[in-house]
Tab-separated table of C-alpha atoms and ligand atoms in Angstrom:
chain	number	residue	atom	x	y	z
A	1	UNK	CA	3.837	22.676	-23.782
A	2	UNK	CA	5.875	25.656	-23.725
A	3	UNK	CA	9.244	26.085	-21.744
A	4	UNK	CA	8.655	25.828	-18.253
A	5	UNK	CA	11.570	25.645	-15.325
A	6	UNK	CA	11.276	22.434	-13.201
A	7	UNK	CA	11.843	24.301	-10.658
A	8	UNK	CA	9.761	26.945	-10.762
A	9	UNK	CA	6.617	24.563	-11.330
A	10	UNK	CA	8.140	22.799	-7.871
A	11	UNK	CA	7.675	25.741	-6.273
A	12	UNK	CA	4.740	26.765	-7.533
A	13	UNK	CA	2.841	23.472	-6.925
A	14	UNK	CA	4.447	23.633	-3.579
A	15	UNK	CA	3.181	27.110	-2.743
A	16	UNK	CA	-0.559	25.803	-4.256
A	17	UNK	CA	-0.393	23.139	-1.755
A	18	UNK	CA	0.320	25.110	1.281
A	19	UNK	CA	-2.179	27.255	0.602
A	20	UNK	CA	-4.573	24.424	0.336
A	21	UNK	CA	-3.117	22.127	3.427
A	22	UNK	CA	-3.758	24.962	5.430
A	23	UNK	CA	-7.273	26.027	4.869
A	24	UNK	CA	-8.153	22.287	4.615
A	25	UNK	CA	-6.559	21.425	8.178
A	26	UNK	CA	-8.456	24.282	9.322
A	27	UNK	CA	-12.195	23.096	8.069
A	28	UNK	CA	-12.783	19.553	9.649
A	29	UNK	CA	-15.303	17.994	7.343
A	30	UNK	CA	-16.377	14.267	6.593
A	31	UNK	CA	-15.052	14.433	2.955
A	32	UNK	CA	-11.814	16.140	3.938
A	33	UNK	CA	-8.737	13.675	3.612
A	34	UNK	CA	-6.754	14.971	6.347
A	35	UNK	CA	-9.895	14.492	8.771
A	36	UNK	CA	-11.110	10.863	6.934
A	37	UNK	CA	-7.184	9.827	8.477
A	38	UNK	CA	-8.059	10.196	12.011
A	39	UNK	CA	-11.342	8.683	11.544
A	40	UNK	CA	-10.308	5.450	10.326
A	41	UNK	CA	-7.422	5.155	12.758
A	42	UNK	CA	-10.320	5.500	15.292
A	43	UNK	CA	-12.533	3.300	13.806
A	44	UNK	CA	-10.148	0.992	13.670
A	45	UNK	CA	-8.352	1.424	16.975
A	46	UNK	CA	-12.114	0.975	18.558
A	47	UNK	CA	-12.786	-2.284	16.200
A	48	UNK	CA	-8.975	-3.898	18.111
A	49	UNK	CA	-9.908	-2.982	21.374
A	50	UNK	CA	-13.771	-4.757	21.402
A	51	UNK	CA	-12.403	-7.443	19.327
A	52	UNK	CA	-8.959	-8.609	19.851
A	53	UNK	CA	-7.209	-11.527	18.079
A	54	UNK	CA	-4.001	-12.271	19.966
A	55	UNK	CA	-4.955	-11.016	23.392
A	56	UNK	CA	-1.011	-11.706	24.534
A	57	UNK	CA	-0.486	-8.102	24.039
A	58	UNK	CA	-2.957	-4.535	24.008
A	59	UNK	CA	-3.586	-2.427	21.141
A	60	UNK	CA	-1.238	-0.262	22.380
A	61	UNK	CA	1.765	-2.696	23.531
A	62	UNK	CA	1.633	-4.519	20.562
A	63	UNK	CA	5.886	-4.349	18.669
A	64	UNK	CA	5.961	-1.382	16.941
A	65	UNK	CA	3.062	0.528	17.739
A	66	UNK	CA	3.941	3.774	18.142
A	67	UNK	CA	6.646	3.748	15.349
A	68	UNK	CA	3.802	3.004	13.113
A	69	UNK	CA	1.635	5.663	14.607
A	70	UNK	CA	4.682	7.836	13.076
A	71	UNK	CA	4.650	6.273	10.196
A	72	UNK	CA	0.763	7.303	10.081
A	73	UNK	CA	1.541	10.881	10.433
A	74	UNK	CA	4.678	10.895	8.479
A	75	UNK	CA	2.868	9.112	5.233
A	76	UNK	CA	-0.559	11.349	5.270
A	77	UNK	CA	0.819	14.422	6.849
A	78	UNK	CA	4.348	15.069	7.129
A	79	UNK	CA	5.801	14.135	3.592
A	80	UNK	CA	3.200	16.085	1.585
A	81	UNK	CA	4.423	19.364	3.908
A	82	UNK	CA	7.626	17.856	2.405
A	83	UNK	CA	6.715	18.250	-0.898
A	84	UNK	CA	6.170	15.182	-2.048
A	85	UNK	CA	2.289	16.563	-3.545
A	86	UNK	CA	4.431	18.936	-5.676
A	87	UNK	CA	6.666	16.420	-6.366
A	88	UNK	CA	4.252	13.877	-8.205
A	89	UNK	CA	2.715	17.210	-9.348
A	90	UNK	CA	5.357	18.205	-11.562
A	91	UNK	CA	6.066	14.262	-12.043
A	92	UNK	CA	2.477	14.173	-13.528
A	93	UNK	CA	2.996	17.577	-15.624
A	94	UNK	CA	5.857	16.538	-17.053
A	95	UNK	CA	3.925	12.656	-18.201
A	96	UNK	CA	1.419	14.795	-19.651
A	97	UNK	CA	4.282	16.579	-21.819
A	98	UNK	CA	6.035	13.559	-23.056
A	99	UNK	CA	2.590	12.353	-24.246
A	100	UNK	CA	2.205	15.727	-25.879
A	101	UNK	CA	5.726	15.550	-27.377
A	102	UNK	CA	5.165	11.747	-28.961
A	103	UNK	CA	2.117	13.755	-30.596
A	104	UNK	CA	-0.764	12.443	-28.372
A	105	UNK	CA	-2.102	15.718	-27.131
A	106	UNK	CA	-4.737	14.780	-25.014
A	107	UNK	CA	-4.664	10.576	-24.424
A	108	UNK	CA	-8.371	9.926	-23.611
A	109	UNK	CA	-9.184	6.402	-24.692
A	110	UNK	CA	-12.958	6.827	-23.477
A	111	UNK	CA	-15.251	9.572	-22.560
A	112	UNK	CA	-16.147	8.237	-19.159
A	113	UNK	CA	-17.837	11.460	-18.563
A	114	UNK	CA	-20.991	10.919	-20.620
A	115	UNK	CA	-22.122	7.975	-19.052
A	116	UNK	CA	-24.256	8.059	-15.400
A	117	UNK	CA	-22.267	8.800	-12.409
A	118	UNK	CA	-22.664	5.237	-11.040
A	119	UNK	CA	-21.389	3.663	-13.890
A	120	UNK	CA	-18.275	5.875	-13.964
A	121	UNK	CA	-17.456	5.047	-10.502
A	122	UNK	CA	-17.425	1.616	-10.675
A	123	UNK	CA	-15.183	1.749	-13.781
A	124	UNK	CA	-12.819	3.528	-12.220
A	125	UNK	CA	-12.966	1.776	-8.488
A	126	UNK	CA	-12.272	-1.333	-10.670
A	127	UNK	CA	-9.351	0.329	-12.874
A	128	UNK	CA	-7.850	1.847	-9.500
A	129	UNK	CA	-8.475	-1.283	-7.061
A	130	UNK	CA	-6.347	-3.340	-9.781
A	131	UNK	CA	-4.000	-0.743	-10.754
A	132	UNK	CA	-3.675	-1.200	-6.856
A	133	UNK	CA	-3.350	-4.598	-6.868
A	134	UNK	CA	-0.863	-4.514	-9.981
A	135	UNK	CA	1.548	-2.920	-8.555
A	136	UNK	CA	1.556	-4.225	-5.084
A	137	UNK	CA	2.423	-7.731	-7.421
A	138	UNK	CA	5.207	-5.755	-9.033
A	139	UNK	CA	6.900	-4.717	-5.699
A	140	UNK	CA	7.056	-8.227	-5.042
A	141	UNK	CA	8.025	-9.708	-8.216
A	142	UNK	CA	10.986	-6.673	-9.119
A	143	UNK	CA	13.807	-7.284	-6.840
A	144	UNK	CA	14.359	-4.114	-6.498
A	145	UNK	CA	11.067	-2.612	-5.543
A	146	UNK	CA	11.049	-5.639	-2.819
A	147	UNK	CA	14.202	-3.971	-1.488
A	148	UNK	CA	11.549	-0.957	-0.424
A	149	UNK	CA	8.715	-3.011	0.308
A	150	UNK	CA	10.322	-5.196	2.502
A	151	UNK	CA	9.962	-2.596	5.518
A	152	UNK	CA	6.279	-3.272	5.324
A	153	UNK	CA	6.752	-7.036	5.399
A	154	UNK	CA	9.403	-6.996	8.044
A	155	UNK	CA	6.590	-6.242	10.899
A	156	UNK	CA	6.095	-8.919	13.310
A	157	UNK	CA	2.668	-7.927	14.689
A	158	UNK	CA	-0.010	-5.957	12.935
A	159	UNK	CA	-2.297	-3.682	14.100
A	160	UNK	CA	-4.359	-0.939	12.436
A	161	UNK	CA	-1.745	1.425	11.816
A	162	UNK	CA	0.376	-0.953	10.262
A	163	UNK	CA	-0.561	-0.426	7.178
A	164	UNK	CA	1.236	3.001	6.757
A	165	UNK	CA	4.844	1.311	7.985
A	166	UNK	CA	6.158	1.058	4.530
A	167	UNK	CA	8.772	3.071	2.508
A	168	UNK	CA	7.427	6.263	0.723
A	169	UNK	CA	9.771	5.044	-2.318
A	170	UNK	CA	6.296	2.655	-3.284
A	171	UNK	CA	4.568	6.157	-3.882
A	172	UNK	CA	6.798	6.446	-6.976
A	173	UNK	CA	5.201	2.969	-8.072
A	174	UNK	CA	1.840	3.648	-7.207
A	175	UNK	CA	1.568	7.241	-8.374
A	176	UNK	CA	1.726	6.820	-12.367
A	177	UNK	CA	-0.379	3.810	-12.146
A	178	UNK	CA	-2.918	5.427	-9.910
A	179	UNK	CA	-3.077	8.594	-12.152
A	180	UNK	CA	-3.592	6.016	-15.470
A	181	UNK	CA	-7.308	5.629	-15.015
A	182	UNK	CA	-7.905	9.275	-14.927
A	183	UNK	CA	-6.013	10.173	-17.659
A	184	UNK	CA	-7.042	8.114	-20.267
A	185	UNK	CA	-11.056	8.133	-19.340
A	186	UNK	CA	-11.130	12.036	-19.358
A	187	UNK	CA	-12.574	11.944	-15.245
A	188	UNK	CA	-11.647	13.622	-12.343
A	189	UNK	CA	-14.833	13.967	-10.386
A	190	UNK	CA	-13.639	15.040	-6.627
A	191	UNK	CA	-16.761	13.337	-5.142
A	192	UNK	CA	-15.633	9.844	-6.333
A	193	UNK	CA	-11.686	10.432	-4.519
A	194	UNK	CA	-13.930	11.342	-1.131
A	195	UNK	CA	-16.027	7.276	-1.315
A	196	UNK	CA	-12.531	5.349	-3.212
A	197	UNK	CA	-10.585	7.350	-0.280
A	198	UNK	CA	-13.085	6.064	2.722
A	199	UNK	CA	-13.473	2.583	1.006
A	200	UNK	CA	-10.061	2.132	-0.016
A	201	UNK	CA	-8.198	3.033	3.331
A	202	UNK	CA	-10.423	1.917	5.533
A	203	UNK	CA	-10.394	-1.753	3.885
A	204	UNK	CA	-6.010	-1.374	4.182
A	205	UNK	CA	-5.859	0.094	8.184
A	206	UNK	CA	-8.977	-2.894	8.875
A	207	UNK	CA	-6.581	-5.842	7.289
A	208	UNK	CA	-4.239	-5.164	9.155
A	209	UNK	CA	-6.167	-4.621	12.259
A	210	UNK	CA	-5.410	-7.510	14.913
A	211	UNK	CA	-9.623	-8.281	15.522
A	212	UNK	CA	-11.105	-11.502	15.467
A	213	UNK	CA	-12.932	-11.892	12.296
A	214	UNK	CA	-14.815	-14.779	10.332
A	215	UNK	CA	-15.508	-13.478	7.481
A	216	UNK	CA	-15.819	-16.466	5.221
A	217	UNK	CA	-17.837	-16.082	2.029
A	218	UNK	CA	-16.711	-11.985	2.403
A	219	UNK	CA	-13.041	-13.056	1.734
A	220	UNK	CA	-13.980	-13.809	-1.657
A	221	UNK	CA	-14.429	-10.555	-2.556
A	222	UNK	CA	-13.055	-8.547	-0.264
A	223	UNK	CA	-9.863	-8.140	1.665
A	224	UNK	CA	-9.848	-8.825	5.832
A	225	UNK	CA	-7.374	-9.224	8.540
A	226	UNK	CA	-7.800	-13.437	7.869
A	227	UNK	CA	-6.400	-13.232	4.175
A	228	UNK	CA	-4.069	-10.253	4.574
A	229	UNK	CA	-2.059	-11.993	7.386
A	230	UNK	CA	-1.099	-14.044	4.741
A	231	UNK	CA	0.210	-12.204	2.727
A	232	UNK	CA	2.692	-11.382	5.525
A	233	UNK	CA	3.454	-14.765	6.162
A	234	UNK	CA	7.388	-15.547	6.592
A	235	UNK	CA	6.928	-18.516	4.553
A	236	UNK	CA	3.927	-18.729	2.345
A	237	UNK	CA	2.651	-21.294	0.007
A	238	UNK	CA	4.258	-19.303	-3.003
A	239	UNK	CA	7.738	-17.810	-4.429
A	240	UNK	CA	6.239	-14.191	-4.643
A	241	UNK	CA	3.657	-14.290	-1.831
A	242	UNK	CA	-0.177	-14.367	-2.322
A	243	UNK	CA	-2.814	-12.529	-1.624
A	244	UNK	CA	-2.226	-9.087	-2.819
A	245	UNK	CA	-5.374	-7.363	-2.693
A	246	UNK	CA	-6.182	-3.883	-1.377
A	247	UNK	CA	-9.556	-3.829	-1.167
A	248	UNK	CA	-11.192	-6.807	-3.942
A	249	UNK	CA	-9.390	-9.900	-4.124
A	250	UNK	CA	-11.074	-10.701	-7.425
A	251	UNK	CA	-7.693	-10.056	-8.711
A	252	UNK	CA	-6.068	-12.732	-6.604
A	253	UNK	CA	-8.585	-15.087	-7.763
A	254	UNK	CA	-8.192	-13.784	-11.264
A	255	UNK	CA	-4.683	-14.552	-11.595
A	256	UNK	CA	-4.502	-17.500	-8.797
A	257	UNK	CA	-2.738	-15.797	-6.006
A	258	UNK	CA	-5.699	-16.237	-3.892
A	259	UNK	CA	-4.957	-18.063	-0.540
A	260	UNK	CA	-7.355	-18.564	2.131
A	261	UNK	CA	-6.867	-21.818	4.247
A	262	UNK	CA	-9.202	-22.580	7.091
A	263	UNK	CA	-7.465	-25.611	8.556
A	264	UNK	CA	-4.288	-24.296	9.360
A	265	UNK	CA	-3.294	-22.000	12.074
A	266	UNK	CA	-1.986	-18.738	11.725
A	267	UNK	CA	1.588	-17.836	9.692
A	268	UNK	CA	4.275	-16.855	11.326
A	269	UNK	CA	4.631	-12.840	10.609
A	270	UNK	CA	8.021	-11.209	9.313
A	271	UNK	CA	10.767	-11.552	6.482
A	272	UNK	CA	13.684	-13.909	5.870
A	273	UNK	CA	16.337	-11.814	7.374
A	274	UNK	CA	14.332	-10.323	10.223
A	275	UNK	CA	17.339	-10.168	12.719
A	276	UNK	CA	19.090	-7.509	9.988
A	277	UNK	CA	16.024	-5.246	9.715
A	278	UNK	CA	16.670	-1.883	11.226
A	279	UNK	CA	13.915	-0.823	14.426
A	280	UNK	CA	14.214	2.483	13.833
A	281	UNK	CA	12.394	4.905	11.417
A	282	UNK	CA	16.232	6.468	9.996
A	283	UNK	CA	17.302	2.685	9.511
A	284	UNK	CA	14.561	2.110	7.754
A	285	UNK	CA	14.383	4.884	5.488
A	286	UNK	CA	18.004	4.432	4.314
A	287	UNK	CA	18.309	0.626	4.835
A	288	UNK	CA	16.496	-0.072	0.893
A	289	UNK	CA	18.708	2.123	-0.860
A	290	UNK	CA	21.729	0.763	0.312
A	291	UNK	CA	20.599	-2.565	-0.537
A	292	UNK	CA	19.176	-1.860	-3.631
A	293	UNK	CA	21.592	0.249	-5.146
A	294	UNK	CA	24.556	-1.997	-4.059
A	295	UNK	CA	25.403	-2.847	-7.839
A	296	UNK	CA	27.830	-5.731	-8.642
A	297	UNK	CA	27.399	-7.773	-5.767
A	298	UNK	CA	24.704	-10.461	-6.830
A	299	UNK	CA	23.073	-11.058	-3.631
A	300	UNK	CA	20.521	-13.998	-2.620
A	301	UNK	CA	17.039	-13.314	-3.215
A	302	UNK	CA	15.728	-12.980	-0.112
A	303	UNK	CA	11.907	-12.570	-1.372
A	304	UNK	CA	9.886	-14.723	1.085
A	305	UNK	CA	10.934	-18.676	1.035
A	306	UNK	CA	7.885	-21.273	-0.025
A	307	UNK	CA	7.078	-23.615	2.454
A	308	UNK	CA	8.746	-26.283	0.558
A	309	UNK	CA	11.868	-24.272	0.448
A	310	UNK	CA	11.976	-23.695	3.685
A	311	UNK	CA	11.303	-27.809	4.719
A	312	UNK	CA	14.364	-28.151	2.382
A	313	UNK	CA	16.925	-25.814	4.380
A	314	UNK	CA	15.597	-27.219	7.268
A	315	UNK	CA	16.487	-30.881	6.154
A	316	UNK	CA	19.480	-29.919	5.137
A	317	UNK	CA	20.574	-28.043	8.304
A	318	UNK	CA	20.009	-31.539	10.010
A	319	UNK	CA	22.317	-32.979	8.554
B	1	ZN	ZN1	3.181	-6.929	0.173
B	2	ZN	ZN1	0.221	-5.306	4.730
């Protein structure tokens, strides 16, 4: 790798992107990302007004809608014109040149690409679903990732565009891990990101989505509005939550996170200290780093309590 200036590549990558942002925005196709957005909002949107769960409020007067409808356009839209693309651009260029540097030149474990297409894409759907699901775990198990992910979990009602309300900090966590698969099984065929991006987002916006569903024997595999609420649950059956799946819970079952009961009503949505959560977008883009960074002071965990915890406090608030 020879000497390059960070910089430079920044604003070269940047300038690539523009380029690119603008014809794509200007070509509306079905396998253009910045169109398959919209769809799936509508999609969705549609699927909460013909089926709604909680009927106390509309799709549109639900808490937080339009901040989330933002947080839709800020996440797919506004922080790529930001520069975040060049960002994990030059993030990625300089992985590749540490690999380079440690002497492995070109880190291909497997040549993915000499097997048939099919099989290739559901090697690396299955790589990038759990890489998915791994590090969703992690931002609940590393205090200080929960510090960022905790905007997403401090929503009281859901709704389709819910699942963009979180901090762009979990990019940083998702990125690398994302990027893995590709790396190491030499592929990078564009029409498998068009199918993982329709699958893949449109199984996030739809758990969130506040429809009636029953999808019983489905939840097994994949991920609906009737597991995911669970996972937001102020007080779940587990110290790190459950349910983390973004589009197969096979990993949940895998490693017995997997929670599904049909007996007991709905959780209560939110986090711990829901009162100190800032409403608006500013609060809650400055709100984790504060907290996280605040070194020295050992805080309480304030990860979501159990159940049992939480029967506990209560006892002992009585007496
Ligand atoms: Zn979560
Ligand atoms: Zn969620």
């Amino acid at each position: 790798m020879e000497n390059v200036n960070i910089f430079e590549l920044f604003g070269q990558y940047f300038a690539a992107f523009k380029d690119n942002f603008s014809t794509q925005i200007a070509s509306p196709a079905w396998d253009n990302p910045y169109y398959i957005i919209p769809a799936i909002c509508l999609l969705t949107f549609i699927l909460e007004l013909a089926l709604p769960k909680k009927q106390k409020y509309s799709v549109t007067s639900r808490k937080g809608f339009w901040l989330d409808l933002f947080y839709v356009i800020f996440i797919d839209y506004l922080l790529l014109l930001f520069g975040f693309f060049a960002l994990a651009s030059t993030v990625e260029y300089l992985f590749r040149g540490g690999l380079e540097a440690i002497g492995i030149a070109s880190p291909v474990l497997f040549d993915l690409k000499s097997t048939p297409f099919i099989v290739q894409f559901f090697v690396v759907f299955l790589l990038m679903d759990f890489m998915q699901w791994f590090g969703h775990f992690l931002l609940h198990r590393v205090d200080f990732l929960w510090n960022f992910h905790k905007i997403h979990h401090a929503q009281e009602e859901l709704g389709f565009a819910s699942t963009r309300h979180f901090h762009w900090m979990e990019y940083i966590v998702f990125k690398p891990l994302l990027f893995l698969p590709f790396l190491f099984l030499n592929f990078s065929a564009a029409e498998f990101i068009v199918i993982y991006l329709w699958i893949g987002w449109f199984f996030t916006f739809f758990s969130h989505c506040n429809v009636k569903v029953n999808a019983r024997w489905f939840n097994y595999i994949f991920i609906s509005p009737e597991t995911h609420y669970w996972h937001h649950a102020k007080a779940g059956p587990m110290r790190y939550g459950v349910n983390f799946a973004s589009t197969l819970t096979i990993w949940d079952h895998i490693f017995g996170f997997f929670y599904y009961p049909k007996d007991e009503k709905e959780p209560e949505l939110g986090v711990e200290d829901q009162e100190k959560m800032p409403r608006t977008f500013i609060g809650q883009f400055v709100l984790p780093f504060v907290e996280a960074f605040r070194f020295g002071q050992r805080k309480k965990r304030q990860q979501p309590m159990t159940r049992a915890e939480r029967r506990r406090q209560e006892k002992k608030k009585m007496k």
